[in-house]
mmCIF file of C-alpha atoms in Angstrom:
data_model
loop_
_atom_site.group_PDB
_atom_site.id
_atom_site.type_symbol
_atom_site.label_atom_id
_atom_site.label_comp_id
_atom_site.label_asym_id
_atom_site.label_seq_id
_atom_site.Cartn_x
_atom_site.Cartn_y
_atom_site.Cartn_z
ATOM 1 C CA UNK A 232 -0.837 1.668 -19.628
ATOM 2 C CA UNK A 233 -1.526 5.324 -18.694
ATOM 3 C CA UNK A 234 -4.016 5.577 -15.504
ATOM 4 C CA UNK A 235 -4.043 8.979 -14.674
ATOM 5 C CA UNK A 236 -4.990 12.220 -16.746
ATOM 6 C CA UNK A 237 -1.759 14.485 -15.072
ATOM 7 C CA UNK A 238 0.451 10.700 -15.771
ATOM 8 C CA UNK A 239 4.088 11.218 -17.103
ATOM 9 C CA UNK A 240 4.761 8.483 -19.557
ATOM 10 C CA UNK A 241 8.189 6.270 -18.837
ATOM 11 C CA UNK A 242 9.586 4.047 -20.528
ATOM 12 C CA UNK A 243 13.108 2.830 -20.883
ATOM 13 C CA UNK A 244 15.021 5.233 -23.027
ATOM 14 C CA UNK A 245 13.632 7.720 -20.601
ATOM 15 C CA UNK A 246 14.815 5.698 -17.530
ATOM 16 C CA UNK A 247 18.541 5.454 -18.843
ATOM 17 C CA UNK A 248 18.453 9.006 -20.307
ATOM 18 C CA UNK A 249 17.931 9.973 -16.151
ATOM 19 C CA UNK A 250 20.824 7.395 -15.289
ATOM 20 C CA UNK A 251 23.355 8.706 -18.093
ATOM 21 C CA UNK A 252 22.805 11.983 -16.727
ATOM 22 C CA UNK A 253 22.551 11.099 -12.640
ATOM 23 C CA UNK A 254 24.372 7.985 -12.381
ATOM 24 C CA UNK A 255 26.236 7.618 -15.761
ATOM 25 C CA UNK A 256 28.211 4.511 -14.197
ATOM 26 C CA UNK A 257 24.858 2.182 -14.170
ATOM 27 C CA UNK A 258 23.435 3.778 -17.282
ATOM 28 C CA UNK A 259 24.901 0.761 -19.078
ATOM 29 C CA UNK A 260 23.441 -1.856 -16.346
ATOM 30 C CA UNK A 261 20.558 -4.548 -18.185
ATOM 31 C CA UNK A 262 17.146 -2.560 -17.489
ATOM 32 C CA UNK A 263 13.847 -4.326 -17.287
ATOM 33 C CA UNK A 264 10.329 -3.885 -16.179
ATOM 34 C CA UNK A 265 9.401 -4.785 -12.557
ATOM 35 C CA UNK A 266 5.606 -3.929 -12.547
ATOM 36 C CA UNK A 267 3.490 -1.211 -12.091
ATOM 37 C CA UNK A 268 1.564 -0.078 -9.378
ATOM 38 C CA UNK A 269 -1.894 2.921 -9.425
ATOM 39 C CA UNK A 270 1.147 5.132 -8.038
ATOM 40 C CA UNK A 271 4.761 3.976 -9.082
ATOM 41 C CA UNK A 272 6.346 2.544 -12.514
ATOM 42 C CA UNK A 273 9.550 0.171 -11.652
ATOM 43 C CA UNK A 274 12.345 -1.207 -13.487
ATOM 44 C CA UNK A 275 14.803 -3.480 -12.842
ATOM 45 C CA UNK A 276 18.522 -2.186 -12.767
ATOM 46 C CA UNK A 277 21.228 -5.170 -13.374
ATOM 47 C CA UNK A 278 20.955 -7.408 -10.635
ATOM 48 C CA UNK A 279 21.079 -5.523 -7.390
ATOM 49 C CA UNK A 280 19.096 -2.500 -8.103
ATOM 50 C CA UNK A 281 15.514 -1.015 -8.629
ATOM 51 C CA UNK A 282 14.811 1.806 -10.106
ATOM 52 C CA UNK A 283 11.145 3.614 -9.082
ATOM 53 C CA UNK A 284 9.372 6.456 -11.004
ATOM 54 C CA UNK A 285 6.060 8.301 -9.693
ATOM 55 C CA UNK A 286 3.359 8.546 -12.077
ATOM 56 C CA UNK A 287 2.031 11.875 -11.269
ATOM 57 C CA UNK A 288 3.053 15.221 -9.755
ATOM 58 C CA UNK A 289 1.098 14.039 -6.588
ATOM 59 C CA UNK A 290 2.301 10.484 -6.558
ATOM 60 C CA UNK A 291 5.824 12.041 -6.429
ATOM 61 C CA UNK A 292 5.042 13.797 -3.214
ATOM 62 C CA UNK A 293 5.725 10.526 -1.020
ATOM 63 C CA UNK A 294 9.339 10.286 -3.087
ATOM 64 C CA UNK A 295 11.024 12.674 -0.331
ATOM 65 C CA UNK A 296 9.596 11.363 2.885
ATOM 66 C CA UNK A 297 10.697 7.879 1.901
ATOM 67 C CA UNK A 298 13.978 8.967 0.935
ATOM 68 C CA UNK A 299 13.876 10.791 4.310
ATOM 69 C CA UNK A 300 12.257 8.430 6.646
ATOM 70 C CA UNK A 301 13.128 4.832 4.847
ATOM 71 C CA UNK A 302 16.505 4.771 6.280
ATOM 72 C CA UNK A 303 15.951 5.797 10.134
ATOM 73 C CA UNK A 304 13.084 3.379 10.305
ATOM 74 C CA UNK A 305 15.077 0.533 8.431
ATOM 75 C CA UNK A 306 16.964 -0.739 11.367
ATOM 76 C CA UNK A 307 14.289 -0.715 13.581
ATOM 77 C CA UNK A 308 11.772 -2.777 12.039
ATOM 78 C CA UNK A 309 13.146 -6.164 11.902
ATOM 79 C CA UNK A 310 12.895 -6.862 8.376
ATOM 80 C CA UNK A 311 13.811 -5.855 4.951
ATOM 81 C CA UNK A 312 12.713 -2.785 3.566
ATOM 82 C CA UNK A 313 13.836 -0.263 0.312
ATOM 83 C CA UNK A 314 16.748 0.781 0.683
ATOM 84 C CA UNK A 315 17.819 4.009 -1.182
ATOM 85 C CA UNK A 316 20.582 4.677 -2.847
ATOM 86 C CA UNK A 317 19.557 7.608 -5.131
ATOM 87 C CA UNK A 318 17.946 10.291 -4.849
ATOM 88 C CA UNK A 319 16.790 11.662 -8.305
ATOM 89 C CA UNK A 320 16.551 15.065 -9.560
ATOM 90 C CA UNK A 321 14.299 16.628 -11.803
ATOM 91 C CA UNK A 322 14.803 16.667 -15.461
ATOM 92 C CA UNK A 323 12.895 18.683 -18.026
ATOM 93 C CA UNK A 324 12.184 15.248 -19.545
ATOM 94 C CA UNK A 325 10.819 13.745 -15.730
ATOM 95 C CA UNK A 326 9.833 16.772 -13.716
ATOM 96 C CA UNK A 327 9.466 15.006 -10.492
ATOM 97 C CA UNK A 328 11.530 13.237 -7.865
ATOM 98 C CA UNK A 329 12.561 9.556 -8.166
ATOM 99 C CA UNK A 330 14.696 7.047 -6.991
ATOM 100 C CA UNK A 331 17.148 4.056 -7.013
ATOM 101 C CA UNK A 332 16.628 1.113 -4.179
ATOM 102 C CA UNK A 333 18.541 -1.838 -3.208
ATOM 103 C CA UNK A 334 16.768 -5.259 -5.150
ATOM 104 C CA UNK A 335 15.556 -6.853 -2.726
ATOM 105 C CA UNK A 336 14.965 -10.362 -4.084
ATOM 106 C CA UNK A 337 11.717 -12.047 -2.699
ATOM 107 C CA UNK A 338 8.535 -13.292 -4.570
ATOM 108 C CA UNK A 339 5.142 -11.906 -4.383
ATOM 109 C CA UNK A 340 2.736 -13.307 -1.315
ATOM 110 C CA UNK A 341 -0.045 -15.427 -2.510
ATOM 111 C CA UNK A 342 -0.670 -19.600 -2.709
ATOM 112 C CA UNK A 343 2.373 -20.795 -4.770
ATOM 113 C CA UNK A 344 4.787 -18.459 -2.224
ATOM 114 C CA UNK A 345 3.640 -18.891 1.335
ATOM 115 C CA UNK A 346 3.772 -22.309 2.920
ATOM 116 C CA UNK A 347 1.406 -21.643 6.580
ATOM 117 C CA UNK A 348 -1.331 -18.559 6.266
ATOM 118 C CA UNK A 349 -1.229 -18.338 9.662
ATOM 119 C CA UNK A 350 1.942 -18.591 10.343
ATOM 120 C CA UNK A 351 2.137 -15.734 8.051
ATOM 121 C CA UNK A 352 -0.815 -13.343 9.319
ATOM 122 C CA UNK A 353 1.401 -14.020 12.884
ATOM 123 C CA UNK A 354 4.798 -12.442 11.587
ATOM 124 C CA UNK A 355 2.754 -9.670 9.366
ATOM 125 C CA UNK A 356 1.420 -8.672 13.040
ATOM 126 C CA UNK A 357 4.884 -8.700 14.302
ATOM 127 C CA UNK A 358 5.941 -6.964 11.861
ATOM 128 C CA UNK A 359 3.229 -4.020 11.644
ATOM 129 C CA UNK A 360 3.690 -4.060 15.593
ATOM 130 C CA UNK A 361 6.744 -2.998 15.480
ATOM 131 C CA UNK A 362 6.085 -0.210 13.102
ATOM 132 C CA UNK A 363 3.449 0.950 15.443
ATOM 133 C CA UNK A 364 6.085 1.070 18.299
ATOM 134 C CA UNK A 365 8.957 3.391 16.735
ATOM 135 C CA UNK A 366 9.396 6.109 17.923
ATOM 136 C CA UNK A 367 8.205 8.976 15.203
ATOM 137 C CA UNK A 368 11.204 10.967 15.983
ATOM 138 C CA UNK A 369 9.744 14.162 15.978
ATOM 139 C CA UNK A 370 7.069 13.122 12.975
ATOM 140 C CA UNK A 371 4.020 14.116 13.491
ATOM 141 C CA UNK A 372 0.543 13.912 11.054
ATOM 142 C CA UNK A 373 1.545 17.148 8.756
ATOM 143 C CA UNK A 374 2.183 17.827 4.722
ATOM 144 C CA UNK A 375 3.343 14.332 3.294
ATOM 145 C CA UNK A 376 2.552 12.459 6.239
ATOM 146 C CA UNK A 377 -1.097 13.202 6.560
ATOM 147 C CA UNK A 378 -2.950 10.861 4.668
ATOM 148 C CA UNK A 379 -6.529 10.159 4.602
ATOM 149 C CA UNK A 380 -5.926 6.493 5.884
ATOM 150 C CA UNK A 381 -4.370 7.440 9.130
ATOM 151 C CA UNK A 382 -7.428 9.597 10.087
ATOM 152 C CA UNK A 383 -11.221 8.973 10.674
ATOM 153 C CA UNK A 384 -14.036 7.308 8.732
ATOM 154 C CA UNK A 385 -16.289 10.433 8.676
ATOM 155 C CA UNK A 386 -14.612 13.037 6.512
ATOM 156 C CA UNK A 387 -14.710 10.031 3.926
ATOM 157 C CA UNK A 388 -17.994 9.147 4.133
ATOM 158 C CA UNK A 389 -19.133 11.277 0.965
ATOM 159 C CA UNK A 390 -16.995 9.888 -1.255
ATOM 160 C CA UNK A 391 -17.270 6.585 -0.130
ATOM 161 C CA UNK A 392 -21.023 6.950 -0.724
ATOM 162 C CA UNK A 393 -20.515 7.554 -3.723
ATOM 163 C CA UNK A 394 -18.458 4.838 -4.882
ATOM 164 C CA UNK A 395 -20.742 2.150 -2.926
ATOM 165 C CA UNK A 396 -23.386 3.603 -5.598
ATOM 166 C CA UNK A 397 -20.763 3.471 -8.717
ATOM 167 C CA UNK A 398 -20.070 -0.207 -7.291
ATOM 168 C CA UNK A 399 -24.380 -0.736 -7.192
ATOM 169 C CA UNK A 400 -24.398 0.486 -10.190
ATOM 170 C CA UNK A 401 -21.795 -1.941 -12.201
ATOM 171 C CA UNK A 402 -21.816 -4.688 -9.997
ATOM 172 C CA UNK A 403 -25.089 -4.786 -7.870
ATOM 173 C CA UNK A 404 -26.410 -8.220 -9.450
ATOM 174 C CA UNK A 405 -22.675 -9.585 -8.942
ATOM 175 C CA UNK A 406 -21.870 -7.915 -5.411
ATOM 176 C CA UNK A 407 -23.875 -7.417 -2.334
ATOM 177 C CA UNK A 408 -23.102 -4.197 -2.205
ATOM 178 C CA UNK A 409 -26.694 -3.684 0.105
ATOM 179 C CA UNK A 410 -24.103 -5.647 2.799
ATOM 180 C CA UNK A 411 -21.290 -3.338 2.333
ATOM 181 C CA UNK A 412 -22.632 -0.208 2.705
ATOM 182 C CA UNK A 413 -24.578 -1.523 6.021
ATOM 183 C CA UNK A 414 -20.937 -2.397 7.581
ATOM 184 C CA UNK A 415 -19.323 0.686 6.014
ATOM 185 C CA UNK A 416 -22.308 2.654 8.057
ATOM 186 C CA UNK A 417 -22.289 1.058 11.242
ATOM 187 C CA UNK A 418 -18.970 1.609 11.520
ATOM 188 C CA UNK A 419 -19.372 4.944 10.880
ATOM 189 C CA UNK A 420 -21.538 5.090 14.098
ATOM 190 C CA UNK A 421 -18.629 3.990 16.142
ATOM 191 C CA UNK A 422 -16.036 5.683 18.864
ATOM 192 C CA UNK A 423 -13.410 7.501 16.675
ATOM 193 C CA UNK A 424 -10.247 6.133 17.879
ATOM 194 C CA UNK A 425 -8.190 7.609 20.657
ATOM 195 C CA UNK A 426 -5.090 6.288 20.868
ATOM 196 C CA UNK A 427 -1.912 8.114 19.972
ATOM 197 C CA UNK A 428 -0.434 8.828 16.486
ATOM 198 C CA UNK A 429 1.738 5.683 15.298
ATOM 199 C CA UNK A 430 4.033 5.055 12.305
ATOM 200 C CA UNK A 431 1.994 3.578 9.504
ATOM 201 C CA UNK A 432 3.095 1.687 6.040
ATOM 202 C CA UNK A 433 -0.641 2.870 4.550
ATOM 203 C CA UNK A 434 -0.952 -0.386 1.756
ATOM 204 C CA UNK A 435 0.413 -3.426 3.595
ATOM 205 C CA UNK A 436 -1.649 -5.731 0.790
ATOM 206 C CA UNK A 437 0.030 -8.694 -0.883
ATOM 207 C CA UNK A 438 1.619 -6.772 -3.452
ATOM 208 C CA UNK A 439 3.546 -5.072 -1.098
ATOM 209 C CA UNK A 440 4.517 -7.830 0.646
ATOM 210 C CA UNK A 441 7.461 -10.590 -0.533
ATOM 211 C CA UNK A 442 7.962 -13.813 0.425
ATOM 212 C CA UNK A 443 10.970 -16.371 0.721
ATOM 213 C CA UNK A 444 11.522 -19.398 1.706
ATOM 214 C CA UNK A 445 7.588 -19.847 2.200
ATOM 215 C CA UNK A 446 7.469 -17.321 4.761
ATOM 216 C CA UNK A 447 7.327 -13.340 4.940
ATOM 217 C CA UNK A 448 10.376 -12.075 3.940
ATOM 218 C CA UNK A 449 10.115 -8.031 3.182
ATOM 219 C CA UNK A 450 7.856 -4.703 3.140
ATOM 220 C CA UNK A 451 8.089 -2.920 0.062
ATOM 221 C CA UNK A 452 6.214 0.327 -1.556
ATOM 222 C CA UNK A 453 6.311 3.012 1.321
ATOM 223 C CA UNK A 454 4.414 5.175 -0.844
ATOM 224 C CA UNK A 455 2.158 6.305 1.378
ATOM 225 C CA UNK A 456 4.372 6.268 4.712
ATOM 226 C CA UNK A 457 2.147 8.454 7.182
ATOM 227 C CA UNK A 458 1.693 9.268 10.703
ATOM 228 C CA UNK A 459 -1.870 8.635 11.913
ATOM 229 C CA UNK A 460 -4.373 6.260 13.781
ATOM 230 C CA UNK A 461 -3.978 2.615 13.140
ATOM 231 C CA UNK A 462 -7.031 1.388 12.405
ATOM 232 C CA UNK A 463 -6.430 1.144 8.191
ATOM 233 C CA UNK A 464 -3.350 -0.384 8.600
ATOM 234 C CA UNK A 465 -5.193 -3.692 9.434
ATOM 235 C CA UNK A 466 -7.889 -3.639 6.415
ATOM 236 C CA UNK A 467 -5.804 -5.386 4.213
ATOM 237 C CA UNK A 468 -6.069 -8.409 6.635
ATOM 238 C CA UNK A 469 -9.479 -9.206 4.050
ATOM 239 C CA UNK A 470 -6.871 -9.850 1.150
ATOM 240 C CA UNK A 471 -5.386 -12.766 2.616
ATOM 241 C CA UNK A 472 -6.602 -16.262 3.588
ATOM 242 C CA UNK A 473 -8.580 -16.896 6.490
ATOM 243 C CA UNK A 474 -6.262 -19.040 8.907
ATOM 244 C CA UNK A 475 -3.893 -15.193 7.595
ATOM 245 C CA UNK A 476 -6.705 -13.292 8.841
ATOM 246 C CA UNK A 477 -7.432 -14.671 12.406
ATOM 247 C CA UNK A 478 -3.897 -15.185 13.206
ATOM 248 C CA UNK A 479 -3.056 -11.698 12.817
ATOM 249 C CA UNK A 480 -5.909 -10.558 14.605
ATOM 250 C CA UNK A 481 -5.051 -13.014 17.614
ATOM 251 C CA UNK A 482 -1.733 -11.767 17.353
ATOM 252 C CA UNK A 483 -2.450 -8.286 17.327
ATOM 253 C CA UNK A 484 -5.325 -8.636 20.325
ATOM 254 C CA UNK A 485 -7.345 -6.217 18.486
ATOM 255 C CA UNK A 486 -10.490 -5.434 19.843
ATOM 256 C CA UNK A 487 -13.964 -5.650 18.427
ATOM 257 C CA UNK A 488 -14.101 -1.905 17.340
ATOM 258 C CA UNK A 489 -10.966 -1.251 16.174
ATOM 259 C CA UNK A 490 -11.872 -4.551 13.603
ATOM 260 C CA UNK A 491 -15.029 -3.266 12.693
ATOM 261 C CA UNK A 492 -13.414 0.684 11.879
ATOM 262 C CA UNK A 493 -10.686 -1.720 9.746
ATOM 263 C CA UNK A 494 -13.068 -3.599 7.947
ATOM 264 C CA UNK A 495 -14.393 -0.077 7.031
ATOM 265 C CA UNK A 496 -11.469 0.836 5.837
ATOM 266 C CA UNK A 497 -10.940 -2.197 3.802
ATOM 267 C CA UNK A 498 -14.510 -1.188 2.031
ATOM 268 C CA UNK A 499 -13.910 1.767 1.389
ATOM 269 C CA UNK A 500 -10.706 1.318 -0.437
ATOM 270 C CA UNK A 501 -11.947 -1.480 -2.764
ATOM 271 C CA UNK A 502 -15.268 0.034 -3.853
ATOM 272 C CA UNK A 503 -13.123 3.247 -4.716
ATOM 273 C CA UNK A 504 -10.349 0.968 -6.413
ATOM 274 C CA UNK A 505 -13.404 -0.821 -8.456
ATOM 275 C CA UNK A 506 -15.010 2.726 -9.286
ATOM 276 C CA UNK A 507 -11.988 4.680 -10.103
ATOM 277 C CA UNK A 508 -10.219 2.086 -12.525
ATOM 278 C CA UNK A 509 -12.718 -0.330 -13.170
ATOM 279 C CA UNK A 510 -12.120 0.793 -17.310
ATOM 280 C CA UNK A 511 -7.885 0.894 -16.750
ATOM 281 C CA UNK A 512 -6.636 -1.553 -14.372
ATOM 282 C CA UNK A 513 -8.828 -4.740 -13.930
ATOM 283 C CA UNK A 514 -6.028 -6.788 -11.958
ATOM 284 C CA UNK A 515 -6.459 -4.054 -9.498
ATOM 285 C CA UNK A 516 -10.457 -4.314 -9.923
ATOM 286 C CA UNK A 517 -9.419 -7.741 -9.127
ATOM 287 C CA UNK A 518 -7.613 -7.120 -6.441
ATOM 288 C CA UNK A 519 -10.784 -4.836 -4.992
ATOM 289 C CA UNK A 520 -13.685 -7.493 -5.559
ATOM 290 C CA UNK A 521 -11.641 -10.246 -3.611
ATOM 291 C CA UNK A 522 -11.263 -7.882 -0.822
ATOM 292 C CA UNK A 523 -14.838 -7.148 -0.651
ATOM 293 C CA UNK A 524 -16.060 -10.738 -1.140
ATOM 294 C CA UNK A 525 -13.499 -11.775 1.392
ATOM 295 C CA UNK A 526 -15.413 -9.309 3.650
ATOM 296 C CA UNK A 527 -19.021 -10.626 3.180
ATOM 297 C CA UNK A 528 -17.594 -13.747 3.378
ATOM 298 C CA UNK A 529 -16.852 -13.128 6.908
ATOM 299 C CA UNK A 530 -19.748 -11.208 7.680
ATOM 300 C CA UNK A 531 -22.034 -14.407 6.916
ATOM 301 C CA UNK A 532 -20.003 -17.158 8.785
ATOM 302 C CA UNK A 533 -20.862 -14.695 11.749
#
């Protein structure tokens, strides 16, 4: 399924043609697929490896920094996380980075995987607070590790209109959109946030999250690794339960503010994930809606 105009197809003759010529000793290895995300194509590699191909030129981008950054922040944070073990090179048939990662075995977070939501939204808060506390060894919010999420609501605002009205447009008799676009606005009429510069994962939703045993196991898909304010790392609090939900936030003593700027965040990315695949990727589109009717949810029990 190609999503993007600039996409570079893969599939698996392609994927052991780069491993016969990079790492000819696993080009023999059982390869399957391993899912798909808007950014990244994975397969399977035998049983202890996973191989992970960008979909575009500017999806490729966050290939170095993780190869860079994955393994100093690794033993810091307390809990599984990709770890690489090659670096790929360009080919004239894949002109961009890639890589190969450690499997880490885990299943995907949702109702059949995690035994106590708020249990869970507790050790995601952990978890995220630790990230928030590394040191960014000499990181700081430049080239790869500027990204849009780590900054302020009001250079988005534009766009964000705009996909509000896309959302109107497609959904309006399905989707209070009226509601989102009041929250998305007051937030915009908010402090910008102060606080220093912090390590952020960028996409902490369930997809990027595995569970074992019932309970949160790993952090996967540093994609968008950045250096930036916190307040997006929270938004994707709305795709999880609500016992998930209120135990992070009690766990992460955030303030009123800083969950209103989140809960802006978390609008803004859905109604753009519903406007710019709504025709290519319903299970994100999915994904999206139960965000945003996870947020209205809340905003009427209050």
């Amino acid at each position: 399924m190609m999503l993007h105009e600039d996409e570079i197809p893969v599939d698996e003759t392609l994927v052991r043609s780069l491993l016969k010529a990079q790492r000819p000793e696993w080009a023999g290895l059982p390869l399957s697929p391993a899912g798909a995300g808007t950014d990244n194509t994975m397969y399977r590699l035998g049983e202890d490896l996973l191989v992970r191909l960008p979909r575009t030129p500017g999806n490729g981008r966050s290939v170095r920094k993780e190869q860079e950054w994955l393994p100093r922040l690794a033993p810091l944070l307390g809990c599984p996380i990709p770890e690489p073990v090659h670096a790929g090179t360009p080919t004239d048939a894949f002109p961009l980075l890639w890589s190969v990662y450690r499997w880490i075995d885990g299943d995907e977070v949702g109702p059949d995987t995690v035994r106590d939501w708020a249990a869970f939204g507790a050790d995601l808060a952990a978890v995220v607070g630790r990230l928030h506390r590394i040191d960014l060894m000499g990181a700081t919010r430049a080239e790869d590790l500027s990204w849009y999420r780590g900054g302020t609501l009001e250079p988005c605002e534009e766009w964000v209109g705009g996909c509000l009205d896309d959302c109107r447009a497609a959904l309006g008799s399905e989707l209070d959109v009226d509601t989102l676009e009041r929250l998305w606005r007051a937030a915009l009429a908010l402090p910008e946030p102060s606080g220093p510069h912090v390590w952020l994962h960028g996409d902490l939703k369930p997809t990027n999250l595995l569970a074992r045993n019932g309970k949160l196991h790993a952090v996967i898909d540093f994609g968008a690794l950045s250096v930036g304010f916190p307040d997006a790392e929270h938004a994707t609090v709305w795709d999880l339960p609500p016992q998930a939900r209120r135990a992070y936030w009690d766990a992460s003593n955030l303030d009123e503010v800083t969950w209103a700027r989140a809960r802006a965040w978390a609008i803004a990315v859905g109604v753009s994930g519903i406007s710019d695949y709504r025709h290519t990727f319903p299970a994100f589109v999915a994904e999206c809606r139960a965000r945003l009717e996870a947020i209205l949810a809340d905003a009427a029990a209050r």
